[in-house]
Amino acid sequence: MARADLILSLVKASRQGDDRGVRKAVEALAAEERAKKHTIFADRLLAQLRNDGASNFKRAAQIPARSGAGPLVAEIAPARHLEELILPSEAEDIVRELVAEHRRADLLRSYNLEPRHRVLLAGPPGNGKTTLAEAISDALNVPMLLVRYESVIGSYLGETAQRIAHLFEHAGSRRCVLFFDEFDSVGKERGDLHETGEIKRVVSSLLLQIDTLPSYVVAVAATNHPELLDRAVWRRFQVRLELPAPSEGQIEAWFKAFEERHGKRLGVPHRRLATRLNGASFAEVEDFGLDILRTIVLLRPDSDVKGIVERRLRHWAKRFTPASVDSTDSR
């Protein structure tokens, strides 16, 4: 909400004795102040929730974002920029719309509308799901919180649901991107006969918590196996994007941007590179480019850039594949 609307909501909830409404309004105000770098004031606002003896509130930021197995989230300072990414045109348009909605959230809220804030990314590994989440975080100038499943998933009945609740309450204390990688590991189809009752309860708890996230928290879930997701999961996400492996044209565009970014010409036409690397993921293309840069740096000032690229292309053509490794091991 806009600041004026938040204050009105706070007064209304207070008059009605709505503890939950007061808490949500104060947390939203605190998140807004923290985004303005008014961290001391934001902490004082949240401290009032903790110290108010007449309520049952707890300061969300004070709830330990960790379990006995370690931190529930890892905070990442985003280093990837939206302008650097090579995205399908439709996906790029939708992501830019999403960013614009959050940058102008006050205008939307003046019309009683909220920005979309639940995003599901699907596609084969290595094609930019994590990178896109990081770029959204960078575009919104907020931290990215990466969920650590090894700390969230507990071995005792009810333990995981409690940790999930703590996780979401911690994330809801400020503006951020909450990123779930390999979301199919916790959002599995509840009709799967091979899954335990505990996993089904975890999915139900997770969906409930996603529904209660404030709109200033952008939840991004990534999966390599969308077919494994519970059907109810799909309905929770307002934005659903597929990130496929790059086309030859996208690989060509990537190498053009790569040369401009690093100020180094590779001496080989972009079209030829794209043709030779056709079928690679974006992660493999990036590894290829960085390998060339490392070699150039080590061999300067006498480096033969075109020769280095040609050698890398020959090596790429002979690279090991999982199938070839398996056949070698089976001999």
mmCIF file of C-alpha atoms in Angstrom:
data_model
loop_
_atom_site.group_PDB
_atom_site.id
_atom_site.type_symbol
_atom_site.label_atom_id
_atom_site.label_comp_id
_atom_site.label_asym_id
_atom_site.label_seq_id
_atom_site.Cartn_x
_atom_site.Cartn_y
_atom_site.Cartn_z
ATOM 1 C CA MET A 1 0.000 0.000 0.000
ATOM 2 C CA ALA A 2 0.920 3.681 -0.271
ATOM 3 C CA ARG A 3 2.187 5.155 2.977
ATOM 4 C CA ALA A 4 -1.090 7.009 3.665
ATOM 5 C CA ASP A 5 -3.071 3.814 3.091
ATOM 6 C CA LEU A 6 -0.758 1.887 5.425
ATOM 7 C CA ILE A 7 -1.308 4.432 8.187
ATOM 8 C CA LEU A 8 -5.075 4.287 7.684
ATOM 9 C CA SER A 9 -4.942 0.470 7.773
ATOM 10 C CA LEU A 10 -2.913 0.618 10.975
ATOM 11 C CA VAL A 11 -5.419 2.933 12.682
ATOM 12 C CA LYS A 12 -8.392 0.866 11.509
ATOM 13 C CA ALA A 13 -6.844 -2.437 12.632
ATOM 14 C CA SER A 14 -5.932 -0.925 15.996
ATOM 15 C CA ARG A 15 -9.485 0.353 16.620
ATOM 16 C CA GLN A 16 -10.914 -3.061 15.707
ATOM 17 C CA GLY A 17 -8.426 -4.950 17.896
ATOM 18 C CA ASP A 18 -7.109 -6.746 14.815
ATOM 19 C CA ASP A 19 -3.631 -7.808 15.992
ATOM 20 C CA ARG A 20 -2.770 -9.457 12.686
ATOM 21 C CA GLY A 21 -3.785 -6.358 10.729
ATOM 22 C CA VAL A 22 -1.699 -4.092 12.971
ATOM 23 C CA ARG A 23 1.284 -6.371 12.569
ATOM 24 C CA LYS A 24 1.030 -6.481 8.778
ATOM 25 C CA ALA A 25 0.702 -2.691 8.539
ATOM 26 C CA VAL A 26 3.669 -2.046 10.832
ATOM 27 C CA GLU A 27 5.836 -4.599 9.018
ATOM 28 C CA ALA A 28 4.945 -2.998 5.666
ATOM 29 C CA LEU A 29 5.815 0.454 7.029
ATOM 30 C CA ALA A 30 9.111 -0.903 8.376
ATOM 31 C CA ALA A 31 9.927 -2.501 5.020
ATOM 32 C CA GLU A 32 9.223 0.811 3.270
ATOM 33 C CA GLU A 33 11.493 2.701 5.674
ATOM 34 C CA ARG A 34 14.249 0.105 5.313
ATOM 35 C CA ALA A 35 14.079 0.490 1.525
ATOM 36 C CA LYS A 36 14.720 4.227 2.060
ATOM 37 C CA LYS A 37 17.795 3.315 4.150
ATOM 38 C CA HIS A 38 16.010 4.443 7.346
ATOM 39 C CA THR A 39 17.149 1.273 9.104
ATOM 40 C CA ILE A 40 17.144 2.680 12.637
ATOM 41 C CA PHE A 41 13.540 3.859 12.335
ATOM 42 C CA ALA A 42 12.540 0.530 10.747
ATOM 43 C CA ASP A 43 14.115 -1.352 13.664
ATOM 44 C CA ARG A 44 12.304 0.901 16.156
ATOM 45 C CA LEU A 45 8.968 0.226 14.455
ATOM 46 C CA LEU A 46 9.501 -3.528 14.635
ATOM 47 C CA ALA A 47 10.738 -3.242 18.214
ATOM 48 C CA GLN A 48 7.330 -1.826 19.190
ATOM 49 C CA LEU A 49 5.729 -5.063 18.027
ATOM 50 C CA ARG A 50 8.145 -7.061 20.144
ATOM 51 C CA ASN A 51 7.818 -4.877 23.230
ATOM 52 C CA ASP A 52 4.052 -4.336 23.250
ATOM 53 C CA GLY A 53 2.964 -6.338 26.290
ATOM 54 C CA ALA A 54 -0.716 -6.129 25.333
ATOM 55 C CA SER A 55 -0.188 -8.092 22.141
ATOM 56 C CA ASN A 56 1.099 -11.470 21.050
ATOM 57 C CA PHE A 57 3.332 -9.980 18.377
ATOM 58 C CA LYS A 58 6.888 -11.004 17.736
ATOM 59 C CA ARG A 59 9.288 -9.001 15.689
ATOM 60 C CA ALA A 60 9.657 -10.899 12.449
ATOM 61 C CA ALA A 61 13.247 -9.842 11.996
ATOM 62 C CA GLN A 62 14.052 -11.186 15.467
ATOM 63 C CA ILE A 63 12.812 -14.689 14.711
ATOM 64 C CA PRO A 64 15.985 -16.656 14.079
ATOM 65 C CA ALA A 65 16.241 -17.448 10.379
ATOM 66 C CA ARG A 66 18.000 -20.690 11.178
ATOM 67 C CA SER A 67 17.379 -24.177 12.511
ATOM 68 C CA GLY A 68 19.573 -26.709 14.225
ATOM 69 C CA ALA A 69 20.870 -27.595 10.759
ATOM 70 C CA GLY A 70 21.955 -24.007 10.019
ATOM 71 C CA PRO A 71 20.546 -20.841 8.414
ATOM 72 C CA LEU A 72 17.194 -21.163 6.672
ATOM 73 C CA VAL A 73 18.269 -18.673 3.984
ATOM 74 C CA ALA A 74 21.473 -17.420 2.435
ATOM 75 C CA GLU A 75 21.435 -13.700 1.648
ATOM 76 C CA ILE A 76 22.929 -12.874 -1.744
ATOM 77 C CA ALA A 77 23.909 -9.420 -2.969
ATOM 78 C CA PRO A 78 22.801 -9.495 -6.642
ATOM 79 C CA ALA A 79 25.558 -9.026 -9.210
ATOM 80 C CA ARG A 80 23.680 -9.804 -12.455
ATOM 81 C CA HIS A 81 21.820 -7.088 -14.353
ATOM 82 C CA LEU A 82 18.633 -7.466 -16.363
ATOM 83 C CA GLU A 83 20.199 -5.657 -19.333
ATOM 84 C CA GLU A 84 22.884 -8.368 -19.591
ATOM 85 C CA LEU A 85 20.480 -11.274 -20.006
ATOM 86 C CA ILE A 86 19.474 -12.828 -23.308
ATOM 87 C CA LEU A 87 15.823 -13.751 -22.741
ATOM 88 C CA PRO A 88 12.973 -14.888 -24.999
ATOM 89 C CA SER A 89 11.210 -11.678 -26.092
ATOM 90 C CA GLU A 90 7.953 -12.559 -24.317
ATOM 91 C CA ALA A 91 9.745 -13.388 -21.075
ATOM 92 C CA GLU A 92 11.745 -10.151 -21.252
ATOM 93 C CA ASP A 93 8.575 -8.086 -21.711
ATOM 94 C CA ILE A 94 6.833 -9.774 -18.787
ATOM 95 C CA VAL A 95 9.825 -9.368 -16.462
ATOM 96 C CA ARG A 96 10.132 -5.678 -17.307
ATOM 97 C CA GLU A 97 6.409 -5.247 -16.616
ATOM 98 C CA LEU A 98 6.866 -6.961 -13.249
ATOM 99 C CA VAL A 99 9.765 -4.662 -12.312
ATOM 100 C CA ALA A 100 7.757 -1.601 -13.397
ATOM 101 C CA GLU A 101 4.836 -2.711 -11.216
ATOM 102 C CA HIS A 102 7.061 -2.810 -8.138
ATOM 103 C CA ARG A 103 8.800 0.458 -8.928
ATOM 104 C CA ARG A 104 5.396 2.144 -9.195
ATOM 105 C CA ALA A 105 3.613 0.132 -6.520
ATOM 106 C CA ASP A 106 2.263 3.276 -4.856
ATOM 107 C CA LEU A 107 0.360 4.192 -8.016
ATOM 108 C CA LEU A 108 -1.141 0.707 -8.254
ATOM 109 C CA ARG A 109 -2.154 0.784 -4.596
ATOM 110 C CA SER A 110 -3.893 4.102 -5.041
ATOM 111 C CA TYR A 111 -6.246 2.134 -7.324
ATOM 112 C CA ASN A 112 -6.507 -0.706 -4.777
ATOM 113 C CA LEU A 113 -4.208 -2.930 -6.848
ATOM 114 C CA GLU A 114 -1.077 -4.835 -5.812
ATOM 115 C CA PRO A 115 1.967 -5.646 -7.975
ATOM 116 C CA ARG A 116 2.399 -9.254 -9.014
ATOM 117 C CA HIS A 117 4.952 -10.895 -6.765
ATOM 118 C CA ARG A 118 4.866 -14.678 -7.271
ATOM 119 C CA VAL A 119 6.960 -15.962 -10.181
ATOM 120 C CA LEU A 120 7.540 -19.539 -11.383
ATOM 121 C CA LEU A 121 10.474 -20.216 -13.720
ATOM 122 C CA ALA A 122 10.693 -23.533 -15.557
ATOM 123 C CA GLY A 123 13.183 -24.972 -17.997
ATOM 124 C CA PRO A 124 16.244 -27.221 -18.371
ATOM 125 C CA PRO A 125 19.238 -26.573 -16.077
ATOM 126 C CA GLY A 126 21.823 -23.946 -16.939
ATOM 127 C CA ASN A 127 19.539 -21.596 -18.859
ATOM 128 C CA GLY A 128 19.222 -18.642 -16.528
ATOM 129 C CA LYS A 129 16.569 -19.298 -13.880
ATOM 130 C CA THR A 130 18.816 -18.397 -10.942
ATOM 131 C CA THR A 131 20.441 -15.597 -12.939
ATOM 132 C CA LEU A 132 17.032 -14.102 -13.760
ATOM 133 C CA ALA A 133 15.998 -14.174 -10.089
ATOM 134 C CA GLU A 134 19.220 -12.375 -9.236
ATOM 135 C CA ALA A 135 18.643 -9.804 -11.999
ATOM 136 C CA ILE A 136 15.110 -9.111 -10.720
ATOM 137 C CA SER A 137 16.602 -8.585 -7.263
ATOM 138 C CA ASP A 138 19.153 -6.171 -8.733
ATOM 139 C CA ALA A 139 16.513 -4.270 -10.732
ATOM 140 C CA LEU A 140 14.408 -3.799 -7.589
ATOM 141 C CA ASN A 141 17.472 -2.914 -5.498
ATOM 142 C CA VAL A 142 16.624 -5.510 -2.847
ATOM 143 C CA PRO A 143 18.576 -8.501 -1.462
ATOM 144 C CA MET A 144 17.942 -12.031 -2.677
ATOM 145 C CA LEU A 145 17.266 -14.657 -0.022
ATOM 146 C CA LEU A 146 18.121 -18.157 -1.237
ATOM 147 C CA VAL A 147 16.177 -20.853 0.633
ATOM 148 C CA ARG A 148 18.439 -23.569 2.080
ATOM 149 C CA TYR A 149 16.439 -26.798 1.929
ATOM 150 C CA GLU A 150 18.933 -28.744 4.026
ATOM 151 C CA SER A 151 18.032 -26.464 6.944
ATOM 152 C CA VAL A 152 14.308 -26.195 6.205
ATOM 153 C CA ILE A 153 13.480 -29.882 5.828
ATOM 154 C CA GLY A 154 13.351 -31.563 9.257
ATOM 155 C CA SER A 155 13.200 -35.215 10.201
ATOM 156 C CA TYR A 156 10.438 -34.956 12.817
ATOM 157 C CA LEU A 157 6.703 -34.642 12.346
ATOM 158 C CA GLY A 158 5.678 -30.987 12.150
ATOM 159 C CA GLU A 159 9.241 -29.695 12.349
ATOM 160 C CA THR A 160 9.436 -28.707 8.681
ATOM 161 C CA ALA A 161 6.141 -26.814 8.735
ATOM 162 C CA GLN A 162 7.355 -24.802 11.730
ATOM 163 C CA ARG A 163 10.611 -23.951 9.964
ATOM 164 C CA ILE A 164 8.701 -22.923 6.835
ATOM 165 C CA ALA A 165 6.585 -20.584 8.957
ATOM 166 C CA HIS A 166 9.726 -19.047 10.475
ATOM 167 C CA LEU A 167 11.259 -18.711 7.025
ATOM 168 C CA PHE A 168 8.314 -16.791 5.589
ATOM 169 C CA GLU A 169 7.941 -14.608 8.658
ATOM 170 C CA HIS A 170 11.610 -13.674 8.439
ATOM 171 C CA ALA A 171 11.360 -12.917 4.707
ATOM 172 C CA GLY A 172 8.214 -10.849 5.250
ATOM 173 C CA SER A 173 10.034 -8.376 7.495
ATOM 174 C CA ARG A 174 11.533 -6.482 4.539
ATOM 175 C CA ARG A 175 11.481 -6.015 0.792
ATOM 176 C CA CYS A 176 13.386 -8.846 -0.876
ATOM 177 C CA VAL A 177 13.374 -11.557 -3.522
ATOM 178 C CA LEU A 178 12.761 -14.944 -1.866
ATOM 179 C CA PHE A 179 14.238 -17.567 -4.187
ATOM 180 C CA PHE A 180 13.361 -21.266 -4.179
ATOM 181 C CA ASP A 181 15.726 -23.217 -6.412
ATOM 182 C CA GLU A 182 14.740 -26.759 -7.453
ATOM 183 C CA PHE A 183 11.243 -26.014 -6.182
ATOM 184 C CA ASP A 184 9.998 -29.453 -7.234
ATOM 185 C CA SER A 185 11.913 -30.911 -4.248
ATOM 186 C CA VAL A 186 9.391 -29.315 -1.857
ATOM 187 C CA GLY A 187 6.409 -28.547 -4.098
ATOM 188 C CA LYS A 188 5.768 -32.133 -5.233
ATOM 189 C CA GLU A 189 2.437 -33.409 -6.401
ATOM 190 C CA ARG A 190 0.475 -34.521 -3.331
ATOM 191 C CA GLY A 191 -1.202 -37.273 -5.308
ATOM 192 C CA ASP A 192 2.138 -39.070 -5.742
ATOM 193 C CA LEU A 193 1.685 -42.451 -4.032
ATOM 194 C CA HIS A 194 5.418 -42.700 -3.362
ATOM 195 C CA GLU A 195 5.496 -39.581 -1.175
ATOM 196 C CA THR A 196 4.999 -39.701 2.583
ATOM 197 C CA GLY A 197 2.267 -37.972 4.531
ATOM 198 C CA GLU A 198 4.854 -35.562 5.956
ATOM 199 C CA ILE A 199 5.817 -34.330 2.486
ATOM 200 C CA LYS A 200 2.150 -33.764 1.668
ATOM 201 C CA ARG A 201 1.760 -31.709 4.848
ATOM 202 C CA VAL A 202 4.868 -29.731 3.903
ATOM 203 C CA VAL A 203 3.366 -28.879 0.491
ATOM 204 C CA SER A 204 0.125 -27.746 2.139
ATOM 205 C CA SER A 205 2.039 -25.586 4.618
ATOM 206 C CA LEU A 206 4.193 -24.129 1.852
ATOM 207 C CA LEU A 207 1.190 -23.175 -0.282
ATOM 208 C CA LEU A 208 -0.514 -21.544 2.700
ATOM 209 C CA GLN A 209 2.574 -19.463 3.454
ATOM 210 C CA ILE A 210 2.990 -18.389 -0.177
ATOM 211 C CA ASP A 211 -0.593 -17.115 -0.117
ATOM 212 C CA THR A 212 0.136 -14.902 2.903
ATOM 213 C CA LEU A 213 3.321 -13.277 1.563
ATOM 214 C CA PRO A 214 3.050 -9.470 1.334
ATOM 215 C CA SER A 215 3.406 -8.089 -2.175
ATOM 216 C CA TYR A 216 6.692 -6.332 -1.375
ATOM 217 C CA VAL A 217 8.290 -9.800 -1.127
ATOM 218 C CA VAL A 218 8.834 -11.234 -4.617
ATOM 219 C CA ALA A 219 8.769 -15.026 -4.382
ATOM 220 C CA VAL A 220 10.601 -16.675 -7.293
ATOM 221 C CA ALA A 221 10.527 -20.464 -7.650
ATOM 222 C CA ALA A 222 12.646 -22.342 -10.201
ATOM 223 C CA THR A 223 12.212 -25.900 -11.382
ATOM 224 C CA ASN A 224 13.819 -28.193 -13.944
ATOM 225 C CA HIS A 225 10.855 -30.577 -13.658
ATOM 226 C CA PRO A 226 7.556 -28.662 -13.811
ATOM 227 C CA GLU A 227 5.691 -31.919 -14.374
ATOM 228 C CA LEU A 228 6.467 -32.925 -10.756
ATOM 229 C CA LEU A 229 4.855 -29.853 -9.197
ATOM 230 C CA ASP A 230 1.588 -30.117 -7.329
ATOM 231 C CA ARG A 231 -1.272 -28.750 -9.427
ATOM 232 C CA ALA A 232 -2.178 -26.294 -6.679
ATOM 233 C CA VAL A 233 1.338 -24.842 -6.893
ATOM 234 C CA TRP A 234 0.719 -23.544 -10.408
ATOM 235 C CA ARG A 235 -2.296 -21.512 -9.280
ATOM 236 C CA ARG A 236 -0.226 -19.688 -6.655
ATOM 237 C CA PHE A 237 2.079 -18.075 -9.211
ATOM 238 C CA GLN A 238 0.809 -15.047 -11.102
ATOM 239 C CA VAL A 239 3.758 -15.115 -13.528
ATOM 240 C CA ARG A 240 4.856 -18.383 -15.152
ATOM 241 C CA LEU A 241 7.792 -18.284 -17.533
ATOM 242 C CA GLU A 242 9.658 -20.938 -19.495
ATOM 243 C CA LEU A 243 13.384 -20.442 -20.070
ATOM 244 C CA PRO A 244 14.444 -22.892 -22.798
ATOM 245 C CA ALA A 245 17.942 -23.624 -24.077
ATOM 246 C CA PRO A 246 19.264 -20.784 -26.269
ATOM 247 C CA SER A 247 18.757 -20.707 -30.004
ATOM 248 C CA GLU A 248 21.669 -20.066 -32.364
ATOM 249 C CA GLY A 249 20.509 -16.463 -32.670
ATOM 250 C CA GLN A 250 20.566 -16.013 -28.899
ATOM 251 C CA ILE A 251 24.060 -17.536 -28.645
ATOM 252 C CA GLU A 252 25.214 -15.161 -31.385
ATOM 253 C CA ALA A 253 23.737 -12.208 -29.461
ATOM 254 C CA TRP A 254 25.399 -13.459 -26.260
ATOM 255 C CA PHE A 255 28.883 -13.461 -27.861
ATOM 256 C CA LYS A 256 28.336 -9.974 -29.275
ATOM 257 C CA ALA A 257 27.426 -8.677 -25.802
ATOM 258 C CA PHE A 258 30.315 -10.657 -24.292
ATOM 259 C CA GLU A 259 32.872 -8.955 -26.562
ATOM 260 C CA GLU A 260 31.423 -5.512 -25.803
ATOM 261 C CA ARG A 261 31.399 -6.172 -22.065
ATOM 262 C CA HIS A 262 35.029 -7.330 -21.918
ATOM 263 C CA GLY A 263 36.456 -5.176 -24.710
ATOM 264 C CA LYS A 264 38.036 -8.172 -26.433
ATOM 265 C CA ARG A 265 37.412 -9.399 -29.994
ATOM 266 C CA LEU A 266 37.516 -13.177 -30.373
ATOM 267 C CA GLY A 267 38.552 -13.131 -34.024
ATOM 268 C CA VAL A 268 35.855 -15.638 -35.025
ATOM 269 C CA PRO A 269 32.434 -14.656 -36.493
ATOM 270 C CA HIS A 270 29.635 -14.812 -33.926
ATOM 271 C CA ARG A 271 27.537 -16.885 -36.330
ATOM 272 C CA ARG A 272 30.249 -19.559 -36.516
ATOM 273 C CA LEU A 273 30.543 -19.690 -32.729
ATOM 274 C CA ALA A 274 26.762 -20.007 -32.405
ATOM 275 C CA THR A 275 26.630 -22.816 -34.955
ATOM 276 C CA ARG A 276 29.436 -24.772 -33.301
ATOM 277 C CA LEU A 277 27.908 -24.326 -29.819
ATOM 278 C CA ASN A 278 24.352 -25.059 -30.902
ATOM 279 C CA GLY A 279 22.664 -27.220 -28.250
ATOM 280 C CA ALA A 280 24.682 -25.778 -25.361
ATOM 281 C CA SER A 281 22.999 -24.199 -22.355
ATOM 282 C CA PHE A 282 23.628 -20.568 -21.435
ATOM 283 C CA ALA A 283 25.809 -21.774 -18.549
ATOM 284 C CA GLU A 284 27.953 -23.814 -20.955
ATOM 285 C CA VAL A 285 28.249 -20.890 -23.357
ATOM 286 C CA GLU A 286 29.347 -18.627 -20.510
ATOM 287 C CA ASP A 287 31.914 -21.210 -19.331
ATOM 288 C CA PHE A 288 33.244 -21.386 -22.887
ATOM 289 C CA GLY A 289 33.663 -17.616 -23.067
ATOM 290 C CA LEU A 290 35.280 -17.320 -19.637
ATOM 291 C CA ASP A 291 37.710 -20.155 -20.436
ATOM 292 C CA ILE A 292 38.876 -18.164 -23.448
ATOM 293 C CA LEU A 293 39.304 -15.008 -21.359
ATOM 294 C CA ARG A 294 41.352 -16.849 -18.729
ATOM 295 C CA THR A 295 43.662 -18.249 -21.406
ATOM 296 C CA ILE A 296 44.100 -14.816 -23.015
ATOM 297 C CA VAL A 297 45.004 -13.245 -19.659
ATOM 298 C CA LEU A 298 47.597 -15.921 -18.895
ATOM 299 C CA LEU A 299 49.250 -15.778 -22.345
ATOM 300 C CA ARG A 300 49.403 -11.996 -22.793
ATOM 301 C CA PRO A 301 50.940 -10.117 -24.556
ATOM 302 C CA ASP A 302 51.582 -12.780 -27.186
ATOM 303 C CA SER A 303 48.195 -14.446 -27.167
ATOM 304 C CA ASP A 304 46.759 -15.572 -30.488
ATOM 305 C CA VAL A 305 43.087 -14.966 -29.709
ATOM 306 C CA LYS A 306 41.724 -16.625 -32.841
ATOM 307 C CA GLY A 307 43.960 -19.665 -32.258
ATOM 308 C CA ILE A 308 42.784 -19.909 -28.653
ATOM 309 C CA VAL A 309 39.147 -19.826 -29.764
ATOM 310 C CA GLU A 310 39.730 -22.477 -32.424
ATOM 311 C CA ARG A 311 41.412 -24.782 -29.907
ATOM 312 C CA ARG A 312 38.500 -24.308 -27.508
ATOM 313 C CA LEU A 313 36.049 -25.145 -30.267
ATOM 314 C CA ARG A 314 37.913 -28.371 -31.044
ATOM 315 C CA HIS A 315 37.907 -29.240 -27.356
ATOM 316 C CA TRP A 316 34.173 -28.497 -27.197
ATOM 317 C CA ALA A 317 33.523 -30.908 -30.067
ATOM 318 C CA LYS A 318 35.356 -33.678 -28.154
ATOM 319 C CA ARG A 319 33.845 -32.929 -24.738
ATOM 320 C CA PHE A 320 32.668 -35.783 -22.557
ATOM 321 C CA THR A 321 28.959 -36.430 -22.325
ATOM 322 C CA PRO A 322 27.198 -38.386 -19.543
ATOM 323 C CA ALA A 323 26.521 -41.198 -22.016
ATOM 324 C CA SER A 324 30.177 -41.520 -22.993
ATOM 325 C CA VAL A 325 31.290 -41.474 -19.362
ATOM 326 C CA ASP A 326 28.761 -44.194 -18.483
ATOM 327 C CA SER A 327 29.929 -46.396 -21.371
ATOM 328 C CA THR A 328 33.561 -45.950 -20.315
ATOM 329 C CA ASP A 329 32.775 -46.895 -16.718
ATOM 330 C CA SER A 330 30.853 -49.973 -17.769
ATOM 331 C CA ARG A 331 33.760 -51.543 -19.626
#
